[in-house]
Coordinates of C-alpha atoms in Angstrom, one line a residue:
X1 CA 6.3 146.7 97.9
X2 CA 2.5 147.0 97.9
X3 CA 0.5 145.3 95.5
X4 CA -2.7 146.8 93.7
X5 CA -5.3 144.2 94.1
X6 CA -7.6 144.3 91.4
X7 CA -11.4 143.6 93.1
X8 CA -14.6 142.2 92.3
X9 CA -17.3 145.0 91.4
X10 CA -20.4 145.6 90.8
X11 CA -21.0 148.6 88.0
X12 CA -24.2 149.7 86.3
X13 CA -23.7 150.5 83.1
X14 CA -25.7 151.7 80.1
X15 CA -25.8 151.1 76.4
X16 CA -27.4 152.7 73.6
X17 CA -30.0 151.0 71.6
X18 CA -32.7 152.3 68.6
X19 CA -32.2 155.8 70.6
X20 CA -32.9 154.6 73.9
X21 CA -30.8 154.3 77.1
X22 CA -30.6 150.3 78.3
X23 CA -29.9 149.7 82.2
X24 CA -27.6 147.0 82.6
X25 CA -25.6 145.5 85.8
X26 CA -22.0 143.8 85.0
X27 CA -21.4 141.4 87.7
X28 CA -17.1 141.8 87.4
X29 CA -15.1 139.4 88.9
X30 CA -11.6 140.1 90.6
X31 CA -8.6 140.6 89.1
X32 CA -6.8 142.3 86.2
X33 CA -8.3 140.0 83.2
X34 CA -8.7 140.4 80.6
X35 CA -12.2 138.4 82.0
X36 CA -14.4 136.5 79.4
X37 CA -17.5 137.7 79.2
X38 CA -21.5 136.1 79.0
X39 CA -24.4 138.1 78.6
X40 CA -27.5 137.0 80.2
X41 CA -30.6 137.4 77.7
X42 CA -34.1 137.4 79.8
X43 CA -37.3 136.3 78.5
X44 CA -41.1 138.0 78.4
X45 CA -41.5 139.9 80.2
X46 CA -38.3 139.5 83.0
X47 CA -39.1 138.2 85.5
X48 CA -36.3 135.6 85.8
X49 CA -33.2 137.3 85.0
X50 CA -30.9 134.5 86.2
X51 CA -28.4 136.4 88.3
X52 CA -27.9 133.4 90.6
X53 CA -26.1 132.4 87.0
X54 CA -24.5 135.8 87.0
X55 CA -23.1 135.8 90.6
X56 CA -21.4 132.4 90.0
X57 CA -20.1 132.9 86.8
X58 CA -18.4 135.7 88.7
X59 CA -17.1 133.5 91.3
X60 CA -15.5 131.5 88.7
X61 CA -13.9 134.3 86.9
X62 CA -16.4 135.0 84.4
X63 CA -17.9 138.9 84.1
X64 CA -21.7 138.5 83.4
X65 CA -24.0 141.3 82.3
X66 CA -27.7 141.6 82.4
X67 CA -29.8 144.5 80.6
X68 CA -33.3 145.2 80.5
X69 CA -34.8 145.6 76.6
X70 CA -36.1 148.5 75.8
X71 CA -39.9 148.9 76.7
X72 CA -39.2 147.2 80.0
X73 CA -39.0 147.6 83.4
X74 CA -38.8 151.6 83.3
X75 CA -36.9 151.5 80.0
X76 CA -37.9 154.0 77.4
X77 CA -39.3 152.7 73.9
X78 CA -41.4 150.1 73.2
X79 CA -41.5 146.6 73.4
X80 CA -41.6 144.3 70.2
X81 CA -39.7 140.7 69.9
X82 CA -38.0 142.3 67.3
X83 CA -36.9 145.7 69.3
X84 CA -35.5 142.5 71.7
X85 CA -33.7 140.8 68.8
X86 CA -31.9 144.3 68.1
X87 CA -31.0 145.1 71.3
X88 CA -29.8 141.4 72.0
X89 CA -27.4 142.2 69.0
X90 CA -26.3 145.8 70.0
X91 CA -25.2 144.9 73.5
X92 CA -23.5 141.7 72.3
X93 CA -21.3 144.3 70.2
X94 CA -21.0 147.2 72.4
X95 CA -19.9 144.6 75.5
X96 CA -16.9 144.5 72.8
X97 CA -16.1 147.5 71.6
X98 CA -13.3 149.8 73.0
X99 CA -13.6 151.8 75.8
X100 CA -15.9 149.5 77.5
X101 CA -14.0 146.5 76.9
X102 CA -10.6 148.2 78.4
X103 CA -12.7 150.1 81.1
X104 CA -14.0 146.8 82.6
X105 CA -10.9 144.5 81.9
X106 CA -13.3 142.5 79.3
X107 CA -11.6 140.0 76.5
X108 CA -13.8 140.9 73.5
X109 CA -12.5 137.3 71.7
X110 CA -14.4 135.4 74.3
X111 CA -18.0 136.4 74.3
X112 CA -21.3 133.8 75.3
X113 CA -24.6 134.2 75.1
X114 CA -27.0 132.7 77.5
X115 CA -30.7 132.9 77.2
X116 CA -34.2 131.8 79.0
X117 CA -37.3 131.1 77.5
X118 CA -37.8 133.9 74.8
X119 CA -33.7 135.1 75.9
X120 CA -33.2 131.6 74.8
X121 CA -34.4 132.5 71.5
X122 CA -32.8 135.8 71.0
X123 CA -29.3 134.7 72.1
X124 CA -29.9 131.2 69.2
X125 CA -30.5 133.9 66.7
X126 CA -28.4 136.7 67.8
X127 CA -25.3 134.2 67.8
X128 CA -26.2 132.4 64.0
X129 CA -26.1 136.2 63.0
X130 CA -22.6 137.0 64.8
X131 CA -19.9 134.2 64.1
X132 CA -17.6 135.5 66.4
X133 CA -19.7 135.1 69.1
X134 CA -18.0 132.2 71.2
X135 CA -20.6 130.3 72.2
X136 CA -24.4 130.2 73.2
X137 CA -26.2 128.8 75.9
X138 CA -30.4 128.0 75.4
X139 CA -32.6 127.0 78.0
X140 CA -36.5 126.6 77.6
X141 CA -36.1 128.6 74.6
X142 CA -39.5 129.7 72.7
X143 CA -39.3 128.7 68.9
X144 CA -41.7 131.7 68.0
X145 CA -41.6 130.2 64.1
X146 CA -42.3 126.6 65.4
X147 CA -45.5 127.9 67.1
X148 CA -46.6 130.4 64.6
X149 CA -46.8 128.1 61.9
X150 CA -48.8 125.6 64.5
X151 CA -51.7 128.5 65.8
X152 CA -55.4 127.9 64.9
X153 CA -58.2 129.9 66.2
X154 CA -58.2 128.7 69.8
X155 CA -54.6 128.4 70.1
X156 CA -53.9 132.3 68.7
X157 CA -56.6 133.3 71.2
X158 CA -55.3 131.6 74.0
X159 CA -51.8 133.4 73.4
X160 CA -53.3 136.5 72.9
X161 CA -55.1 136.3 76.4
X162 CA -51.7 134.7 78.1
X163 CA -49.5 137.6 76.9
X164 CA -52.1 140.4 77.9
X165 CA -51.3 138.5 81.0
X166 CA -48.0 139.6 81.3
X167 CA -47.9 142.9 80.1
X168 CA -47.6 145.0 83.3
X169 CA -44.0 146.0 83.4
X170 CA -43.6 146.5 79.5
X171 CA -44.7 149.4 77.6
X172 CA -46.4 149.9 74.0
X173 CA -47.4 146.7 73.1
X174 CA -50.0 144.1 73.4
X175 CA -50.9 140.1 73.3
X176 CA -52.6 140.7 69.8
X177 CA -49.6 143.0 68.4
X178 CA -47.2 140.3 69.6
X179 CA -48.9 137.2 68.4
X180 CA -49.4 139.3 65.3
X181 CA -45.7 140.2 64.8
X182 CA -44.5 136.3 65.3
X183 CA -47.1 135.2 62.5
X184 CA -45.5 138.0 60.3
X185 CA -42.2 136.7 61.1
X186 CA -43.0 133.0 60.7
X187 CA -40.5 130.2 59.4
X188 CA -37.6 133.3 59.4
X189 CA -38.1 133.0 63.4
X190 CA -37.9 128.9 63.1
X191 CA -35.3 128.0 65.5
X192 CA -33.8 124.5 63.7
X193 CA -33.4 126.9 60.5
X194 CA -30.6 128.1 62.4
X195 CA -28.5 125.1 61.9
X196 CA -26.7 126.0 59.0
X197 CA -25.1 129.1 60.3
X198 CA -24.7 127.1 64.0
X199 CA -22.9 124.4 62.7
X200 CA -19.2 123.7 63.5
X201 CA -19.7 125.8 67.2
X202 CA -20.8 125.4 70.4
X203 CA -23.8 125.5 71.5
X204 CA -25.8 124.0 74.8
X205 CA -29.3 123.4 74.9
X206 CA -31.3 123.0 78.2
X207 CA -35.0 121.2 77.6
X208 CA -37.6 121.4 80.6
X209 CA -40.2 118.4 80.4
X210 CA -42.7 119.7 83.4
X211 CA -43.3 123.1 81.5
X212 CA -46.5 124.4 80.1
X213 CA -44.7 127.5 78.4
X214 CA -42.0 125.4 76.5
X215 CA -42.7 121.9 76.8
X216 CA -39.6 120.3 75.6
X217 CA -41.5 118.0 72.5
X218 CA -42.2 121.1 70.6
X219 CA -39.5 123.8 71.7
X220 CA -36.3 121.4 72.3
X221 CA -36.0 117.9 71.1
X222 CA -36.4 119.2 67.3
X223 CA -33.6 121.7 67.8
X224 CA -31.3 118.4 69.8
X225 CA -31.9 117.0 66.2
X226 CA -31.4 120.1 63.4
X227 CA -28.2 121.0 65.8
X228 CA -26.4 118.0 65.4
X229 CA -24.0 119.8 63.3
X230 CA -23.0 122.0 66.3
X231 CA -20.6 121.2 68.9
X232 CA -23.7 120.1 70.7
X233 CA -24.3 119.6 74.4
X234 CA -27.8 119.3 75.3
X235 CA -30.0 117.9 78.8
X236 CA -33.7 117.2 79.2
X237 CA -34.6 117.8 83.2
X238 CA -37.8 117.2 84.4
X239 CA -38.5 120.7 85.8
X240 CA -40.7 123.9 85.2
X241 CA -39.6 126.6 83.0
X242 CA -38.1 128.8 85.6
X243 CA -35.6 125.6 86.5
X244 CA -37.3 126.3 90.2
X245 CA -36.0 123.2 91.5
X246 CA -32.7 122.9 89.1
X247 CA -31.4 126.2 89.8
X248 CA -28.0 124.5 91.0
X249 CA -28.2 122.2 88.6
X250 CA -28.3 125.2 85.8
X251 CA -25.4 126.7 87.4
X252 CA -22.9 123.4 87.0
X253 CA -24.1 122.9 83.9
X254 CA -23.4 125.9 82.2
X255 CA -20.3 126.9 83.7
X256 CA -18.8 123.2 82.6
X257 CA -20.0 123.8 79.2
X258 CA -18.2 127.6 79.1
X259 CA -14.7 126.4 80.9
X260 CA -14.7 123.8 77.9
X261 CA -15.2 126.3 75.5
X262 CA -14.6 129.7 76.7

């Protein structure tokens, strides 16, 4: 008798989001699941989209999905950290919801959330706003409240000039519309006000010490201290933000972390 085997796969797939169409790829491991599932958040404006993560989370039986926000990379819309925040929380659901769960031999019980840099900061949020998400995964995250409530003249400019920096493969937006829209949000974007709604789940956060972007005394040690109500896990490596020369190191990590709790 001849058995079906059930392989590894490689779909794009699509989900619908403030009436645009977000590109995704769901790296699917082999056979018949039901798989747990982690989706991969990005930061601004994508560069690093961590499928190294995604291809050995695969290996070890995980299905990972990446997307591009809208207002990115060819995507209709425009960008806004909020429009990110929205979609972060749409695809989270929809990665759940029947058919696509079935389709792609998904288990919508175990979900995670990883994020980098400004990911970092929409999978913290997205996940204190959804208690049945599993469990989250932060590294380098930008606490967007943190800094707003720190900017002065020279330090608003300098971020208005960085992000104009960084605009190329976004759409609609600009470094003064997005510094502008993180002092509106202020302390509701504080990451360590999250704790409350964190506590009691697991969560692992991933400092970087050699990183001009999130340098770990502002955007990590306060959230190692507000989270100590989670099921904490949390590492401080002396690296850059893109983890260039802990990219391996990344990988152990949070797969340990995910077979504990996943």
């Amino acid at each position: 008798m001849r058995r079906n085997i059930v392989r590894a796969a490689t779909p794009a797939v699509t989900f619908e989001s403030g009436g645009v169409t977000l590109a995704g790829l769901l790296h699917l491991p082999a056979g018949p699941g039901p798989h747990p599932v982690v989706l991969l958040l990005q930061g601004f404006p994508g560069n690093e989209r961590s499928l190294d993560l995604a291809q050995a989370l695969r290996s070890a039986g995980y299905a990972a999905i990446a997307f591009h926000y809208r207002g990115s990379w060819g995507m209709e819309g425009t960008w806004s950290w909020a429009n990110v925040l929205e979609d972060a929380a749409t695809v989270a659901r929809a990665v759940r919801a029947e058919p696509f769960a079935a389709r792609h031999r998904l288990d919508p019980g175990r979900l995670a959330l990883f994020g980098h840099s400004a990911g970092g900061f929409a999978a913290l949020m997205t996940a204190a706003a959804d208690p049945s998400i599993r469990a989250v995964v932060s590294v380098s995250a930008f606490d967007f409240g943190t800094v707003a409530a720190s900017l002065d003249a020279r330090t608003r400019a300098a971020y208005v000039e960085d992000w104009d920096g960084e605009l190329l493969p976004l759409r609609g937006t600009s470094g003064e519309a997005l510094v502008a829209e993180m002092e509106r949000a202020g302390a509701a974007w504080r990451l360590a006000g999250l704790a409350p709604r964190l506590a009691g789940r697991p969560v692992l956060l991933i400092g970087t010490s050699q990183d001009a972007v999130t340098p770990a005394a502002v955007h990590h040690r306060p959230l190692v201290t507000a989270y100590s109500g989670a099921l904490l896990d949390h590492h401080e490596w002396a690296t850059d933000h893109a983890l260039s020369d802990h990219r391996q190191r990344l990988i152990e990590t949070v797969r340990g972390f995910l077979d504990g709790h996943l």
